[in-house]
Amino acid sequence: MDFEIKNDVLIKYRGDDKNIIIPDGVTKIGKNAFFWCTSLESVTIPDSVKVIDNKAFIGCDNLRSLEISDNVIRIGYESFYACGSLESIKIPYSVVDIGARAFGFCSNLVSIEVDKYNQCYCSENGVLFSKSKFELISYPAGKKDKSYKIPYGVMDIADGAFDYCKNLKYIIIPDSIMEIGEKAFWCCTNLKIIKLPERLPKIRSMAFYGCVNLKKVPVSEDAFNDKLEIIRKILMKGNV
């Protein structure tokens, strides 16, 4: 059997089919269940599934087509990380929890859409936010835009929110931001300029790690030196 299932949990897929339908009755796709299944191109998730666990589809680089059922309530940490062929994701109305970096390093992902009836999440121009828009959760790495202005009112940039967004060169962060999460701009290798607010209470570790071309941090003249020093520390793996 290609599917290892125990107590309605899909523990491991051991096949090499390009297109699969997960058996009906499975309630949870377990951690690492499809770990680096590079043959996989499409997967249909049945209505019985409620949880897609951490790293469930990590490294499925050829996965192009994905149907998430309307009964899924949780999408785990890094569940679709490094699925480089995915171009779009639709979050159903049922989802109430999305783990950090769930769609990180999806190099061709241009849009994350959310069902309008979802009570916890929403999207704007393909970017994933909390329903209140207080938190920016995920900016698709495959978007072609060279610049992005985070909407005013956003307070938190989630962990890994801009993971491997290699097309971005210029970011404007509004004064409403209170926290930049861990690895928020991880390996945005073409990012050259980031405009920070004058008051920024918290920047978590490795927020700008791998931003090797980051050269300018425009802020007020009085704050410039302090902010530049913060960025330097972060680039050196410092914790602020």
CSV table of C-alpha atoms in Angstrom, one decimal:
chain,number,residue,atom,x,y,z
A,1,MET,CA,0.0,0.0,0.0
A,2,ASP,CA,1.3,3.5,-0.9
A,3,PHE,CA,-0.6,5.1,2.0
A,4,GLU,CA,0.4,4.3,5.6
A,5,ILE,CA,-2.7,5.2,7.7
A,6,LYS,CA,-3.1,4.7,11.4
A,7,ASN,CA,-6.1,5.8,13.4
A,8,ASP,CA,-7.3,7.9,10.5
A,9,VAL,CA,-4.0,9.7,10.3
A,10,LEU,CA,-2.1,9.5,7.0
A,11,ILE,CA,1.4,8.8,8.4
A,12,LYS,CA,3.3,8.4,5.2
A,13,TYR,CA,2.9,8.3,1.5
A,14,ARG,CA,5.4,5.8,-0.1
A,15,GLY,CA,4.4,5.9,-3.7
A,16,ASP,CA,5.7,7.8,-6.7
A,17,ASP,CA,2.4,8.7,-8.6
A,18,LYS,CA,2.1,12.1,-10.1
A,19,ASN,CA,-1.6,12.6,-9.3
A,20,ILE,CA,-3.1,11.3,-6.1
A,21,ILE,CA,-6.4,11.4,-4.2
A,22,ILE,CA,-6.0,11.0,-0.5
A,23,PRO,CA,-8.4,8.2,0.7
A,24,ASP,CA,-11.7,9.3,2.2
A,25,GLY,CA,-11.8,8.8,5.9
A,26,VAL,CA,-8.4,10.3,6.6
A,27,THR,CA,-8.9,13.1,9.2
A,28,LYS,CA,-5.3,14.3,9.4
A,29,ILE,CA,-2.3,14.4,7.0
A,30,GLY,CA,0.6,13.8,9.4
A,31,LYS,CA,3.9,15.6,9.9
A,32,ASN,CA,6.3,15.0,6.9
A,33,ALA,CA,3.7,12.7,5.3
A,34,PHE,CA,4.7,13.7,1.8
A,35,PHE,CA,8.2,14.8,2.7
A,36,TRP,CA,10.1,15.7,-0.5
A,37,CYS,CA,7.8,13.7,-2.8
A,38,THR,CA,9.2,15.3,-5.9
A,39,SER,CA,7.1,13.1,-8.3
A,40,LEU,CA,3.9,14.5,-6.9
A,41,GLU,CA,2.1,17.0,-9.3
A,42,SER,CA,-1.4,17.2,-8.0
A,43,VAL,CA,-3.3,16.1,-4.8
A,44,THR,CA,-6.9,16.1,-3.9
A,45,ILE,CA,-7.7,16.3,-0.2
A,46,PRO,CA,-11.1,14.8,0.8
A,47,ASP,CA,-13.7,16.4,3.0
A,48,SER,CA,-12.8,14.1,5.9
A,49,VAL,CA,-9.4,15.9,6.4
A,50,LYS,CA,-9.4,18.5,9.2
A,51,VAL,CA,-5.7,19.0,9.8
A,52,ILE,CA,-2.7,19.3,7.5
A,53,ASP,CA,0.2,18.9,9.9
A,54,ASN,CA,3.6,20.6,10.1
A,55,LYS,CA,5.8,20.1,7.0
A,56,ALA,CA,3.2,17.7,5.5
A,57,PHE,CA,4.1,18.6,1.9
A,58,ILE,CA,7.5,20.2,2.4
A,59,GLY,CA,9.8,20.0,-0.6
A,60,CYS,CA,7.1,18.7,-3.1
A,61,ASP,CA,8.8,20.8,-5.7
A,62,ASN,CA,6.6,19.6,-8.7
A,63,LEU,CA,3.3,20.0,-6.9
A,64,ARG,CA,1.3,22.3,-9.2
A,65,SER,CA,-2.4,21.6,-8.4
A,66,LEU,CA,-3.8,21.5,-4.9
A,67,GLU,CA,-7.4,21.3,-3.7
A,68,ILE,CA,-7.9,21.9,0.0
A,69,SER,CA,-11.3,20.7,1.2
A,70,ASP,CA,-13.8,23.0,3.0
A,71,ASN,CA,-13.4,21.1,6.3
A,72,VAL,CA,-9.7,21.7,6.9
A,73,ILE,CA,-9.3,23.8,10.0
A,74,ARG,CA,-5.6,23.8,10.5
A,75,ILE,CA,-2.6,24.2,8.1
A,76,GLY,CA,0.6,23.6,10.0
A,77,TYR,CA,4.0,25.1,10.2
A,78,GLU,CA,5.9,24.9,6.9
A,79,SER,CA,3.2,22.6,5.6
A,80,PHE,CA,3.9,23.6,1.9
A,81,TYR,CA,7.4,25.0,2.3
A,82,ALA,CA,9.5,24.8,-0.8
A,83,CYS,CA,6.7,23.7,-3.1
A,84,GLY,CA,8.3,25.5,-5.9
A,85,SER,CA,5.8,24.8,-8.6
A,86,LEU,CA,2.7,26.0,-6.8
A,87,GLU,CA,1.3,29.2,-8.4
A,88,SER,CA,-1.8,29.8,-6.3
A,89,ILE,CA,-3.4,28.7,-3.1
A,90,LYS,CA,-7.0,29.1,-2.0
A,91,ILE,CA,-7.7,29.0,1.8
A,92,PRO,CA,-11.3,27.7,2.4
A,93,TYR,CA,-13.7,29.3,4.9
A,94,SER,CA,-13.1,26.6,7.5
A,95,VAL,CA,-9.4,27.3,8.2
A,96,VAL,CA,-8.8,28.9,11.6
A,97,ASP,CA,-5.1,28.3,12.1
A,98,ILE,CA,-2.2,28.7,9.7
A,99,GLY,CA,1.3,28.0,11.0
A,100,ALA,CA,4.4,30.2,10.3
A,101,ARG,CA,6.0,29.8,6.9
A,102,ALA,CA,3.3,27.5,5.7
A,103,PHE,CA,3.8,28.8,2.1
A,104,GLY,CA,7.4,29.9,2.5
A,105,PHE,CA,10.0,29.5,-0.3
A,106,CYS,CA,7.3,28.7,-2.8
A,107,SER,CA,9.2,30.4,-5.6
A,108,ASN,CA,6.4,30.5,-8.2
A,109,LEU,CA,3.6,31.3,-5.8
A,110,VAL,CA,2.0,34.5,-7.0
A,111,SER,CA,-1.3,34.5,-5.1
A,112,ILE,CA,-2.8,33.3,-1.8
A,113,GLU,CA,-6.6,33.7,-1.9
A,114,VAL,CA,-9.0,33.3,1.0
A,115,ASP,CA,-12.7,32.4,0.9
A,116,LYS,CA,-14.7,35.6,1.7
A,117,TYR,CA,-16.6,33.8,4.5
A,118,ASN,CA,-13.4,32.8,6.4
A,119,GLN,CA,-13.6,34.4,9.9
A,120,CYS,CA,-9.8,34.4,10.6
A,121,TYR,CA,-8.0,35.3,7.4
A,122,CYS,CA,-8.3,37.5,4.3
A,123,SER,CA,-6.2,38.4,1.3
A,124,GLU,CA,-5.4,41.6,-0.5
A,125,ASN,CA,-3.7,41.5,-3.9
A,126,GLY,CA,-2.8,37.9,-3.2
A,127,VAL,CA,-1.1,38.7,0.1
A,128,LEU,CA,-2.3,36.8,3.2
A,129,PHE,CA,-3.4,38.8,6.3
A,130,SER,CA,-5.3,38.1,9.5
A,131,LYS,CA,-9.0,39.0,9.1
A,132,SER,CA,-8.4,42.3,11.0
A,133,LYS,CA,-5.4,43.0,8.8
A,134,PHE,CA,-3.4,43.6,12.0
A,135,GLU,CA,-0.9,40.9,10.9
A,136,LEU,CA,0.7,40.3,7.5
A,137,ILE,CA,1.1,36.6,7.4
A,138,SER,CA,2.5,35.7,4.0
A,139,TYR,CA,3.6,37.5,0.9
A,140,PRO,CA,3.9,35.1,-2.1
A,141,ALA,CA,7.5,34.6,-3.1
A,142,GLY,CA,6.7,34.5,-6.8
A,143,LYS,CA,5.0,37.9,-7.1
A,144,LYS,CA,6.7,39.9,-9.7
A,145,ASP,CA,6.4,43.3,-8.1
A,146,LYS,CA,9.7,45.0,-7.3
A,147,SER,CA,8.3,47.1,-4.5
A,148,TYR,CA,5.7,46.7,-1.8
A,149,LYS,CA,4.1,49.2,0.6
A,150,ILE,CA,2.7,47.4,3.6
A,151,PRO,CA,-0.8,48.8,4.3
A,152,TYR,CA,-1.1,51.2,7.2
A,153,GLY,CA,-2.8,49.6,10.2
A,154,VAL,CA,-0.8,46.4,10.0
A,155,MET,CA,0.9,45.9,13.4
A,156,ASP,CA,2.9,42.7,13.0
A,157,ILE,CA,4.9,41.1,10.2
A,158,ALA,CA,4.7,37.4,10.9
A,159,ASP,CA,7.6,35.0,11.1
A,160,GLY,CA,8.9,34.3,7.6
A,161,ALA,CA,6.3,36.5,6.0
A,162,PHE,CA,8.6,37.5,3.1
A,163,ASP,CA,10.6,34.3,2.9
A,164,TYR,CA,12.7,34.2,-0.2
A,165,CYS,CA,10.9,37.0,-2.0
A,166,LYS,CA,13.7,37.5,-4.5
A,167,ASN,CA,11.9,40.0,-6.8
A,168,LEU,CA,11.4,42.6,-4.1
A,169,LYS,CA,13.9,45.5,-4.1
A,170,TYR,CA,12.1,48.1,-2.0
A,171,ILE,CA,9.9,47.8,1.0
A,172,ILE,CA,8.0,50.5,2.9
A,173,ILE,CA,7.0,49.6,6.5
A,174,PRO,CA,4.3,51.9,8.0
A,175,ASP,CA,4.4,53.6,11.4
A,176,SER,CA,1.7,51.2,12.6
A,177,ILE,CA,4.1,48.3,12.7
A,178,MET,CA,5.0,47.1,16.3
A,179,GLU,CA,6.9,43.9,15.5
A,180,ILE,CA,8.9,42.3,12.7
A,181,GLY,CA,8.9,38.6,13.2
A,182,GLU,CA,11.7,36.0,13.1
A,183,LYS,CA,13.1,35.4,9.6
A,184,ALA,CA,10.5,37.8,8.3
A,185,PHE,CA,12.6,38.9,5.3
A,186,TRP,CA,14.8,35.7,5.2
A,187,CYS,CA,17.0,35.6,2.1
A,188,CYS,CA,15.3,38.5,0.2
A,189,THR,CA,18.5,38.6,-1.7
A,190,ASN,CA,17.6,41.5,-4.0
A,191,LEU,CA,16.1,43.7,-1.3
A,192,LYS,CA,18.1,47.0,-1.5
A,193,ILE,CA,16.1,49.6,0.4
A,194,ILE,CA,13.7,49.2,3.3
A,195,LYS,CA,12.0,52.2,4.9
A,196,LEU,CA,11.5,51.6,8.6
A,197,PRO,CA,9.2,53.6,10.9
A,198,GLU,CA,11.0,55.9,13.5
A,199,ARG,CA,9.6,53.8,16.3
A,200,LEU,CA,9.8,50.1,16.0
A,201,PRO,CA,9.6,48.3,19.4
A,202,LYS,CA,10.7,44.8,18.3
A,203,ILE,CA,12.7,43.2,15.5
A,204,ARG,CA,13.1,39.5,16.1
A,205,SER,CA,16.2,37.4,15.4
A,206,MET,CA,17.4,36.9,11.8
A,207,ALA,CA,14.6,39.1,10.5
A,208,PHE,CA,16.8,40.3,7.6
A,209,TYR,CA,19.2,37.4,7.4
A,210,GLY,CA,20.5,36.8,3.9
A,211,CYS,CA,19.5,40.2,2.6
A,212,VAL,CA,23.0,40.6,1.1
A,213,ASN,CA,22.1,43.6,-1.0
A,214,LEU,CA,20.4,45.7,1.6
A,215,LYS,CA,22.2,49.1,1.5
A,216,LYS,CA,19.8,51.8,2.6
A,217,VAL,CA,17.4,52.1,5.5
A,218,PRO,CA,15.6,55.4,5.1
A,219,VAL,CA,14.3,56.9,8.3
A,220,SER,CA,14.5,60.4,9.9
A,221,GLU,CA,18.0,61.8,10.1
A,222,ASP,CA,18.0,61.5,13.9
A,223,ALA,CA,17.0,57.8,13.8
A,224,PHE,CA,19.1,56.8,10.8
A,225,ASN,CA,22.3,55.7,12.7
A,226,ASP,CA,20.3,53.7,15.3
A,227,LYS,CA,18.3,51.8,12.7
A,228,LEU,CA,21.3,51.1,10.5
A,229,GLU,CA,23.0,49.6,13.5
A,230,ILE,CA,20.0,47.4,14.2
A,231,ILE,CA,20.0,46.1,10.7
A,232,ARG,CA,23.8,45.4,10.8
A,233,LYS,CA,23.3,43.4,14.0
A,234,ILE,CA,20.5,41.4,12.4
A,235,LEU,CA,22.5,40.7,9.3
A,236,MET,CA,25.2,39.3,11.6
A,237,LYS,CA,22.6,37.0,13.2
A,238,GLY,CA,22.2,39.2,16.1
A,239,ASN,CA,19.1,39.2,18.3
A,240,VAL,CA,17.5,42.6,19.0
